């Protein structure tokens, strides 16, 4: 069945392009894309998103969540109507006798459900009854095609209703967050990286109590720089230290006469948000002057700098790029009793850092929390489960068997996971697994899967030979975060 339905990647690409360049189409036919475009073309939202990277992140996360919710609902509706779609295929295979005996009941069934979606039941009743054309394969197939089209229109209508039902609450939350969160950050003088990490765990639902609670865990990284080192190591680029491939990049360039000279040629008017005069930025941030700023943006009358480098010349240059993109990450987090207290807080801080990196770089990230049993979580898609995980306390014994089996299943499940990075966060007070599982770690490392570890504490580590590198974070047992 033909469909104008887009997948999640399509919307992500549209959001990425808008945030990076400010470019987006003006209209779209598909309901969810059309609504996304209407939000992106809202002048005030556009101004905030393109002039503030914090607003850009808030916008991206909020709209991504809305898109995901609508796509899940659409998928549910499609699955719910799967039997009807299968029924359309079966109707095409009806014998002439079955068509003769069953066309009237079929027309009544379709008419009751799709009359308002353009299905012309009167025409087919005339064709099949008066004309007897139920035996004509061409007419019969055209009837099923029209049935499919009405079915598709009904799904589109349901999709539009879902969007209409949710959009007012979304827009209120989005506008409130774009205004209130940057102001809170300025007042509290919060570091941007701390904000991005803390915000990433909040699923787009802002409140200062939860934010400060999460931020307190993030700030542990200041006392344990190993956390940031480990996070930066994860998901490496192929041949990080050297050149991979050299490409010729074509484009435009303007070479200034001397690097120390100012590029500003003068002042002009327009709506280039990247070249605003400070006075216009002040108007944008002022609640009372916000409407004036939007008016000047829409009419192209904002005061902007004019640069010499606007005069471009064709150029070609050599550019070094990595051969492979950053890969997915598998984080195995020890939740046994020996991790309770400070080690658990350090582990959570690293997990938050990795989650923020996965969100920012659009990378898959899988958490396998283990003691004896395991609890796998897709951290970018199952944020609610992740929040529940953070609320639990470490307890129980430790056994790496199920965790390793789950890790290997994941590595085998998709081709791109063969180049994944696996990180263990543990005190490494873990008995060795079976010889077969230990040998499998070696096999995966030889196949270019990297294994890293953050050891919390100074216990003897018998696992170190099986890892590319194990970082160590020492701590004072009495220290409370």
Short mmCIF file of C-alpha atoms in Angstrom, two decimals:
data_model
loop_
_atom_site.label_atom_id
_atom_site.label_comp_id
_atom_site.label_asym_id
_atom_site.label_seq_id
_atom_site.Cartn_x
_atom_site.Cartn_y
_atom_site.Cartn_z
CA UNK A 1 0.00 0.00 0.00
CA UNK A 2 1.43 3.39 -0.98
CA UNK A 3 1.82 5.91 1.82
CA UNK A 4 3.18 9.42 2.34
CA UNK A 5 4.33 8.45 5.83
CA UNK A 6 7.87 9.51 6.72
CA UNK A 7 10.18 7.71 9.13
CA UNK A 8 11.81 9.25 12.20
CA UNK A 9 15.09 9.90 10.34
CA UNK A 10 13.30 12.26 7.94
CA UNK A 11 12.13 14.54 10.74
CA UNK A 12 15.51 14.41 12.50
CA UNK A 13 17.21 15.55 9.30
CA UNK A 14 14.71 18.40 8.96
CA UNK A 15 15.38 19.50 12.55
CA UNK A 16 19.15 19.22 12.12
CA UNK A 17 19.12 21.31 8.95
CA UNK A 18 16.95 23.99 10.55
CA UNK A 19 19.13 24.30 13.66
CA UNK A 20 22.37 24.40 11.67
CA UNK A 21 21.28 26.70 8.83
CA UNK A 22 17.85 28.16 9.67
CA UNK A 23 16.57 26.69 6.41
CA UNK A 24 13.29 24.84 6.08
CA UNK A 25 10.47 24.50 3.57
CA UNK A 26 7.45 26.79 3.89
CA UNK A 27 4.72 24.17 3.49
CA UNK A 28 4.31 20.40 3.45
CA UNK A 29 1.51 17.96 2.66
CA UNK A 30 2.10 15.31 5.30
CA UNK A 31 0.39 16.47 8.55
CA UNK A 32 3.25 16.01 11.02
CA UNK A 33 5.82 17.56 8.69
CA UNK A 34 3.44 20.43 7.89
CA UNK A 35 3.04 21.14 11.60
CA UNK A 36 6.79 20.93 12.21
CA UNK A 37 7.33 23.47 9.43
CA UNK A 38 4.73 25.81 10.92
CA UNK A 39 6.63 25.80 14.23
CA UNK A 40 10.03 26.25 12.57
CA UNK A 41 8.69 29.18 10.53
CA UNK A 42 7.33 30.97 13.60
CA UNK A 43 9.46 34.16 13.69
CA UNK A 44 9.93 34.33 17.46
CA UNK A 45 10.84 30.65 17.79
CA UNK A 46 13.18 30.97 14.82
CA UNK A 47 14.95 33.97 16.32
CA UNK A 48 15.52 32.28 19.67
CA UNK A 49 16.64 28.96 18.23
CA UNK A 50 19.10 30.46 15.74
CA UNK A 51 20.70 32.91 18.17
CA UNK A 52 21.08 30.74 21.29
CA UNK A 53 22.48 27.20 21.37
CA UNK A 54 20.63 26.49 24.62
CA UNK A 55 17.34 27.39 22.95
CA UNK A 56 18.37 25.27 19.97
CA UNK A 57 18.82 22.24 22.22
CA UNK A 58 15.53 22.87 24.05
CA UNK A 59 13.73 23.17 20.72
CA UNK A 60 15.35 20.05 19.26
CA UNK A 61 14.54 17.86 22.29
CA UNK A 62 10.99 19.17 22.67
CA UNK A 63 10.10 18.70 19.00
CA UNK A 64 11.85 15.31 18.82
CA UNK A 65 9.75 14.09 21.73
CA UNK A 66 6.57 15.37 20.07
CA UNK A 67 7.49 13.71 16.76
CA UNK A 68 8.31 10.41 18.46
CA UNK A 69 4.99 10.43 20.32
CA UNK A 70 3.02 11.02 17.12
CA UNK A 71 4.93 8.40 15.15
CA UNK A 72 4.30 5.83 17.89
CA UNK A 73 0.58 6.63 17.77
CA UNK A 74 0.58 6.35 13.98
CA UNK A 75 2.38 3.01 14.18
CA UNK A 76 -0.21 1.79 16.69
CA UNK A 77 -3.07 2.81 14.38
CA UNK A 78 -1.44 0.98 11.46
CA UNK A 79 -0.96 -2.16 13.51
CA UNK A 80 -4.54 -1.97 14.78
CA UNK A 81 -5.83 -1.88 11.20
CA UNK A 82 -3.50 -4.62 9.92
CA UNK A 83 -6.37 -7.10 9.60
CA UNK A 84 -8.25 -4.69 7.35
CA UNK A 85 -5.19 -4.21 5.14
CA UNK A 86 -4.87 -7.98 4.86
CA UNK A 87 -8.57 -8.13 4.06
CA UNK A 88 -8.06 -5.84 1.05
CA UNK A 89 -5.54 -8.29 -0.39
CA UNK A 90 -7.91 -11.21 0.18
CA UNK A 91 -10.80 -9.38 -1.53
CA UNK A 92 -8.65 -9.10 -4.67
CA UNK A 93 -8.49 -12.91 -4.74
CA UNK A 94 -12.25 -13.47 -4.52
CA UNK A 95 -13.72 -15.81 -7.11
CA UNK A 96 -16.47 -14.56 -9.45
CA UNK A 97 -19.06 -16.49 -7.43
CA UNK A 98 -17.86 -14.99 -4.15
CA UNK A 99 -17.96 -11.50 -5.68
CA UNK A 100 -21.55 -12.09 -6.85
CA UNK A 101 -22.67 -13.30 -3.41
CA UNK A 102 -20.63 -10.91 -1.31
CA UNK A 103 -20.28 -7.55 -3.07
CA UNK A 104 -23.39 -5.99 -1.47
CA UNK A 105 -22.28 -6.73 2.11
CA UNK A 106 -18.76 -5.55 1.24
CA UNK A 107 -20.07 -2.26 -0.19
CA UNK A 108 -22.15 -1.65 2.93
CA UNK A 109 -19.13 -2.33 5.17
CA UNK A 110 -16.86 0.04 3.24
CA UNK A 111 -19.56 2.69 2.87
CA UNK A 112 -20.30 2.76 6.60
CA UNK A 113 -16.63 3.37 7.38
CA UNK A 114 -15.34 5.47 4.49
CA UNK A 115 -18.23 7.39 2.94
CA UNK A 116 -16.86 10.69 4.29
CA UNK A 117 -13.35 9.89 3.04
CA UNK A 118 -14.22 9.92 -0.64
CA UNK A 119 -15.26 6.32 -1.31
CA UNK A 120 -17.98 6.47 -4.01
CA UNK A 121 -20.18 3.57 -2.93
CA UNK A 122 -23.08 4.64 -5.18
CA UNK A 123 -20.90 4.30 -8.28
CA UNK A 124 -19.79 0.77 -7.38
CA UNK A 125 -23.29 -0.31 -6.35
CA UNK A 126 -24.41 0.76 -9.81
CA UNK A 127 -21.47 -0.96 -11.50
CA UNK A 128 -21.86 -4.25 -9.63
CA UNK A 129 -25.68 -4.30 -9.42
CA UNK A 130 -27.11 -2.75 -12.57
CA UNK A 131 -24.11 -3.43 -14.84
CA UNK A 132 -23.00 -6.71 -13.30
CA UNK A 133 -19.35 -5.65 -13.49
CA UNK A 134 -18.30 -7.45 -10.31
CA UNK A 135 -16.83 -9.99 -12.77
CA UNK A 136 -14.74 -7.31 -14.46
CA UNK A 137 -11.26 -7.57 -12.88
CA UNK A 138 -10.35 -4.01 -13.82
CA UNK A 139 -13.42 -2.51 -12.11
CA UNK A 140 -13.00 -4.81 -9.09
CA UNK A 141 -9.33 -3.81 -8.65
CA UNK A 142 -10.24 -0.13 -9.02
CA UNK A 143 -12.75 -0.57 -6.20
CA UNK A 144 -10.05 -2.01 -3.92
CA UNK A 145 -7.67 0.84 -4.91
CA UNK A 146 -10.33 3.39 -3.92
CA UNK A 147 -10.88 1.51 -0.68
CA UNK A 148 -7.13 1.71 0.05
CA UNK A 149 -7.09 5.42 -0.73
CA UNK A 150 -10.03 6.06 1.63
CA UNK A 151 -8.25 3.99 4.27
CA UNK A 152 -5.14 6.15 3.85
CA UNK A 153 -7.19 9.35 4.06
CA UNK A 154 -8.78 8.15 7.29
CA UNK A 155 -5.32 7.51 8.80
CA UNK A 156 -4.22 10.99 7.72
CA UNK A 157 -7.31 12.50 9.30
CA UNK A 158 -6.65 10.65 12.56
CA UNK A 159 -3.06 11.87 12.46
CA UNK A 160 -4.17 15.49 12.02
CA UNK A 161 -6.57 15.13 14.95
CA UNK A 162 -3.79 13.73 17.16
CA UNK A 163 -1.55 16.68 16.30
CA UNK A 164 -4.37 19.17 16.86
CA UNK A 165 -5.12 17.58 20.23
CA UNK A 166 -1.53 17.87 21.48
CA UNK A 167 -0.15 20.97 19.80
CA UNK A 168 -1.52 23.67 22.14
CA UNK A 169 0.10 22.08 25.20
CA UNK A 170 3.32 21.56 23.26
CA UNK A 171 3.52 25.17 22.10
CA UNK A 172 2.83 26.53 25.59
CA UNK A 173 5.59 24.36 27.04
CA UNK A 174 8.00 25.20 24.22
CA UNK A 175 7.52 28.96 24.48
CA UNK A 176 7.73 28.87 28.25
CA UNK A 177 10.93 26.81 28.17
CA UNK A 178 12.57 28.98 25.50
CA UNK A 179 11.95 32.01 27.68
CA UNK A 180 12.36 30.73 31.26
CA UNK A 181 15.27 28.29 30.99
CA UNK A 182 17.87 30.67 29.47
CA UNK A 183 16.89 33.28 32.05
CA UNK A 184 17.33 30.75 34.91
CA UNK A 185 20.74 29.75 33.55
CA UNK A 186 21.87 33.39 33.36
CA UNK A 187 20.67 34.14 36.88
CA UNK A 188 22.34 31.06 38.40
CA UNK A 189 25.43 31.38 36.16
CA UNK A 190 25.17 27.72 35.19
CA UNK A 191 27.82 26.23 32.91
CA UNK A 192 26.39 25.26 29.51
CA UNK A 193 27.81 21.74 29.61
CA UNK A 194 26.22 21.19 33.03
CA UNK A 195 22.91 22.40 31.63
CA UNK A 196 23.06 20.17 28.56
CA UNK A 197 23.82 17.09 30.66
CA UNK A 198 21.14 17.80 33.28
CA UNK A 199 18.52 18.81 30.73
CA UNK A 200 19.19 15.64 28.72
CA UNK A 201 17.79 13.51 31.53
CA UNK A 202 14.58 15.52 31.96
CA UNK A 203 12.69 14.36 28.84
CA UNK A 204 11.83 17.94 27.93
CA UNK A 205 9.85 18.48 31.16
CA UNK A 206 11.45 21.45 32.95
CA UNK A 207 11.33 22.01 36.68
CA UNK A 208 14.08 23.52 38.80
CA UNK A 209 13.89 20.94 41.62
CA UNK A 210 14.67 17.95 39.37
CA UNK A 211 17.16 20.00 37.38
CA UNK A 212 19.20 20.91 40.47
CA UNK A 213 19.04 17.34 41.75
CA UNK A 214 20.48 16.02 38.48
CA UNK A 215 22.95 18.90 38.24
CA UNK A 216 24.37 17.93 41.62
CA UNK A 217 25.30 14.53 40.18
CA UNK A 218 26.78 16.15 37.05
CA UNK A 219 29.04 18.36 39.18
CA UNK A 220 30.80 15.25 40.51
CA UNK A 221 32.76 15.40 37.24
CA UNK A 222 34.66 18.41 38.58
CA UNK A 223 36.22 16.27 41.30
CA UNK A 224 36.74 13.25 39.05
CA UNK A 225 38.16 14.38 35.67
CA UNK A 226 38.47 10.70 34.68
CA UNK A 227 34.73 10.77 33.99
CA UNK A 228 35.16 13.26 31.14
CA UNK A 229 38.24 11.41 29.82
CA UNK A 230 36.31 8.15 29.60
CA UNK A 231 33.31 9.79 27.93
CA UNK A 232 35.51 11.46 25.33
CA UNK A 233 37.19 8.15 24.57
CA UNK A 234 33.93 6.38 23.83
CA UNK A 235 32.77 6.14 20.23
CA UNK A 236 36.14 7.03 18.72
CA UNK A 237 36.67 7.91 15.09
CA UNK A 238 38.70 5.48 13.04
CA UNK A 239 42.41 6.38 13.24
CA UNK A 240 41.83 9.27 15.63
CA UNK A 241 45.45 10.30 15.77
CA UNK A 242 46.21 10.31 12.05
CA UNK A 243 44.90 11.20 8.63
CA UNK A 244 42.39 8.91 7.02
CA UNK A 245 41.26 10.33 3.73
CA UNK A 246 41.85 13.61 1.95
CA UNK A 247 39.00 15.17 0.04
CA UNK A 248 38.88 18.19 -2.24
CA UNK A 249 36.30 20.60 -0.90
CA UNK A 250 34.78 23.18 -3.23
CA UNK A 251 33.16 26.41 -2.09
CA UNK A 252 33.57 30.15 -1.79
CA UNK A 253 36.10 32.10 0.22
CA UNK A 254 37.12 35.70 0.76
CA UNK A 255 40.70 36.27 1.85
CA UNK A 256 41.23 39.37 3.98
CA UNK A 257 44.21 41.59 3.24
CA UNK A 258 45.63 40.98 6.70
CA UNK A 259 44.42 38.80 9.54
CA UNK A 260 44.58 41.65 12.06
CA UNK A 261 42.28 43.93 10.09
CA UNK A 262 38.60 44.09 10.93
CA UNK A 263 36.23 42.32 8.53
CA UNK A 264 33.38 44.80 9.21
CA UNK A 265 32.74 47.09 6.26
CA UNK A 266 29.76 49.01 7.66
CA UNK A 267 26.15 48.72 8.82
CA UNK A 268 23.15 47.69 6.76
CA UNK A 269 19.61 46.39 7.30
CA UNK A 270 18.22 42.89 6.80
CA UNK A 271 17.30 39.81 8.80
CA UNK A 272 20.62 37.97 9.09
CA UNK A 273 20.52 36.79 12.71
CA UNK A 274 24.23 36.00 12.67
CA UNK A 275 25.18 39.64 12.01
CA UNK A 276 22.93 41.54 14.44
CA UNK A 277 24.10 44.73 16.10
CA UNK A 278 24.24 44.51 19.92
CA UNK A 279 21.28 46.89 20.20
CA UNK A 280 19.10 44.48 18.22
CA UNK A 281 20.18 41.57 20.42
CA UNK A 282 19.14 43.65 23.43
CA UNK A 283 15.70 44.22 21.86
CA UNK A 284 15.36 40.47 21.27
CA UNK A 285 15.99 39.75 24.96
CA UNK A 286 13.63 42.48 26.22
CA UNK A 287 10.03 41.32 26.78
CA UNK A 288 8.58 44.76 26.04
CA UNK A 289 10.56 45.18 22.80
CA UNK A 290 10.14 41.60 21.57
CA UNK A 291 7.23 42.43 19.23
CA UNK A 292 9.22 45.27 17.66
CA UNK A 293 12.13 42.89 17.06
CA UNK A 294 9.85 40.36 15.33
CA UNK A 295 8.32 43.08 13.15
CA UNK A 296 11.76 44.28 12.05
CA UNK A 297 12.85 40.69 11.38
CA UNK A 298 9.80 40.01 9.19
CA UNK A 299 10.24 43.24 7.25
CA UNK A 300 14.01 42.85 6.89
CA UNK A 301 14.77 46.05 8.81
CA UNK A 302 17.02 44.76 11.57
CA UNK A 303 20.33 46.61 11.86
CA UNK A 304 23.15 44.26 10.91
CA UNK A 305 26.87 44.42 10.27
CA UNK A 306 28.05 44.29 6.67
CA UNK A 307 31.20 42.26 6.17
CA UNK A 308 33.92 42.37 3.53
CA UNK A 309 33.80 38.59 3.47
CA UNK A 310 30.33 38.74 1.97
CA UNK A 311 32.25 39.28 -1.28
CA UNK A 312 33.13 35.71 -2.11
CA UNK A 313 35.54 34.10 -4.54
CA UNK A 314 35.55 30.48 -5.76
CA UNK A 315 38.10 28.29 -3.99
CA UNK A 316 39.22 24.68 -3.71
CA UNK A 317 41.03 23.21 -0.76
CA UNK A 318 42.25 19.91 0.60
CA UNK A 319 40.44 18.71 3.66
CA UNK A 320 41.21 15.80 5.98
CA UNK A 321 38.22 13.78 7.19
CA UNK A 322 37.86 10.59 9.23
CA UNK A 323 37.03 7.38 7.40
CA UNK A 324 34.25 6.31 9.78
CA UNK A 325 31.65 8.06 11.85
CA UNK A 326 31.53 7.73 15.60
CA UNK A 327 29.95 4.41 16.49
CA UNK A 328 27.29 3.20 18.90
CA UNK A 329 28.02 2.79 22.60
CA UNK A 330 27.21 -0.07 24.97
CA UNK A 331 27.50 0.85 28.65
CA UNK A 332 27.61 -1.99 31.18
CA UNK A 333 26.94 -0.56 34.63
CA UNK A 334 27.56 -2.57 37.80
CA UNK A 335 24.59 -2.18 40.18
CA UNK A 336 25.69 -4.70 42.82
CA UNK A 337 25.80 -3.85 46.53
CA UNK A 338 29.51 -2.96 46.50
CA UNK A 339 28.65 0.01 44.25
CA UNK A 340 26.23 1.59 46.73
CA UNK A 341 26.91 5.14 47.88
CA UNK A 342 29.66 7.25 46.33
CA UNK A 343 30.64 4.75 43.57
CA UNK A 344 27.05 4.71 42.39
CA UNK A 345 26.96 8.53 42.20
CA UNK A 346 30.21 8.61 40.20
CA UNK A 347 28.80 5.96 37.85
CA UNK A 348 25.59 7.92 37.37
CA UNK A 349 27.56 11.08 36.59
CA UNK A 350 29.48 9.29 33.83
CA UNK A 351 26.26 7.80 32.46
CA UNK A 352 24.67 11.26 32.27
CA UNK A 353 27.73 12.58 30.42
CA UNK A 354 27.59 9.74 27.91
CA UNK A 355 23.85 10.21 27.42
CA UNK A 356 24.36 13.89 26.61
CA UNK A 357 27.09 12.97 24.12
CA UNK A 358 24.84 10.34 22.50
CA UNK A 359 22.01 12.88 22.18
CA UNK A 360 24.26 15.61 20.80
CA UNK A 361 25.98 13.36 18.29
CA UNK A 362 22.82 11.38 17.37
CA UNK A 363 24.41 8.07 18.32
CA UNK A 364 22.87 4.84 19.56
CA UNK A 365 23.56 4.12 23.21
CA UNK A 366 22.54 0.99 25.11
CA UNK A 367 22.73 0.57 28.89
CA UNK A 368 23.06 -2.88 30.42
CA UNK A 369 22.65 -2.53 34.18
CA UNK A 370 23.83 -5.70 35.89
CA UNK A 371 24.36 -7.37 39.24
CA UNK A 372 23.31 -11.00 38.86
CA UNK A 373 20.28 -10.22 36.68
CA UNK A 374 20.42 -7.64 33.87
CA UNK A 375 18.18 -4.75 32.82
CA UNK A 376 18.93 -3.53 29.26
CA UNK A 377 17.75 0.01 28.35
CA UNK A 378 17.94 1.90 25.04
CA UNK A 379 18.84 5.19 26.73
CA UNK A 380 17.80 7.54 23.89
CA UNK A 381 14.39 5.93 23.33
CA UNK A 382 13.47 4.73 26.83
CA UNK A 383 14.06 7.88 28.86
CA UNK A 384 11.29 7.05 31.34
CA UNK A 385 12.92 3.69 32.16
CA UNK A 386 16.26 5.43 32.53
CA UNK A 387 14.80 7.86 35.07
CA UNK A 388 13.37 4.91 37.01
CA UNK A 389 16.83 3.31 36.96
CA UNK A 390 18.40 6.41 38.53
CA UNK A 391 15.90 6.19 41.38
CA UNK A 392 17.04 2.69 42.38
CA UNK A 393 19.85 1.84 44.81
CA UNK A 394 22.64 -0.62 44.04
CA UNK A 395 22.26 -3.98 45.79
CA UNK A 396 22.99 -7.73 45.44
CA UNK A 397 25.91 -9.82 44.23
CA UNK A 398 27.81 -9.54 40.96
CA UNK A 399 27.96 -11.94 38.03
CA UNK A 400 29.19 -10.90 34.59
CA UNK A 401 27.73 -13.92 32.73
CA UNK A 402 24.34 -12.54 31.74
CA UNK A 403 25.76 -9.10 31.08
CA UNK A 404 28.37 -10.50 28.68
CA UNK A 405 25.76 -12.66 26.94
CA UNK A 406 23.52 -9.60 26.48
CA UNK A 407 26.48 -7.56 25.20
CA UNK A 408 27.40 -10.21 22.63
CA UNK A 409 23.77 -10.54 21.49
CA UNK A 410 23.67 -6.81 20.90
CA UNK A 411 26.98 -6.84 19.02
CA UNK A 412 25.62 -9.57 16.76
CA UNK A 413 22.21 -7.98 16.25
CA UNK A 414 23.24 -5.24 13.82
CA UNK A 415 26.19 -4.89 11.48
CA UNK A 416 27.14 -1.40 12.73
CA UNK A 417 27.45 -2.66 16.31
CA UNK A 418 30.51 -4.68 15.35
CA UNK A 419 32.44 -1.38 15.54
CA UNK A 420 30.83 -0.37 18.82
CA UNK A 421 32.62 0.78 21.95
CA UNK A 422 31.82 -1.15 25.12
CA UNK A 423 32.29 0.56 28.49
CA UNK A 424 32.19 -1.11 31.89
CA UNK A 425 31.54 1.08 34.92
CA UNK A 426 32.34 -0.97 38.02
CA UNK A 427 34.59 -1.46 41.01
CA UNK A 428 35.64 -4.63 39.12
CA UNK A 429 35.06 -6.86 42.13
CA UNK A 430 33.62 -9.32 39.64
CA UNK A 431 34.56 -13.01 39.30
CA UNK A 432 35.77 -14.06 35.84
CA UNK A 433 33.13 -15.58 33.61
CA UNK A 434 33.48 -18.89 31.76
CA UNK A 435 36.48 -19.44 29.51
CA UNK A 436 34.21 -19.36 26.44
CA UNK A 437 32.89 -15.88 27.32
CA UNK A 438 36.35 -14.54 28.14
CA UNK A 439 37.64 -15.84 24.79
CA UNK A 440 34.74 -14.11 23.07
CA UNK A 441 35.88 -10.74 24.45
CA UNK A 442 39.22 -11.34 22.73
CA UNK A 443 37.44 -12.26 19.47
CA UNK A 444 35.37 -9.08 19.45
CA UNK A 445 38.41 -6.92 20.22
CA UNK A 446 40.20 -8.50 17.26
CA UNK A 447 37.13 -7.61 15.15
CA UNK A 448 37.60 -3.90 16.10
CA UNK A 449 35.18 -3.69 19.01
CA UNK A 450 36.86 -1.64 21.74
CA UNK A 451 36.42 -2.39 25.45
CA UNK A 452 37.02 0.40 27.98
CA UNK A 453 36.49 0.53 31.72
CA UNK A 454 36.08 3.02 34.53
CA UNK A 455 37.20 1.33 37.75
CA UNK A 456 35.77 3.08 40.80
CA UNK A 457 38.09 2.38 43.72
CA UNK A 458 41.52 0.76 44.01
CA UNK A 459 40.71 -2.96 44.28
CA UNK A 460 42.87 -5.38 42.33
CA UNK A 461 41.53 -5.71 38.79
CA UNK A 462 41.91 -9.11 37.12
CA UNK A 463 39.90 -7.97 34.09
CA UNK A 464 42.39 -5.32 32.88
CA UNK A 465 44.11 -7.56 30.25
CA UNK A 466 40.76 -7.95 28.47
CA UNK A 467 40.31 -4.18 27.96
CA UNK A 468 41.86 -1.62 25.65
CA UNK A 469 42.15 0.69 28.62
CA UNK A 470 40.81 0.91 32.17
CA UNK A 471 40.57 4.36 33.76
CA UNK A 472 40.47 4.68 37.53
CA UNK A 473 38.48 7.01 39.77
CA UNK A 474 39.50 6.89 43.43
CA UNK A 475 37.20 8.29 46.11
CA UNK A 476 36.88 8.84 49.84
CA UNK A 477 34.24 6.41 51.22
CA UNK A 478 32.92 9.04 53.64
CA UNK A 479 32.48 11.66 50.87
CA UNK A 480 28.84 12.52 50.25
CA UNK A 481 27.54 14.17 47.08
#
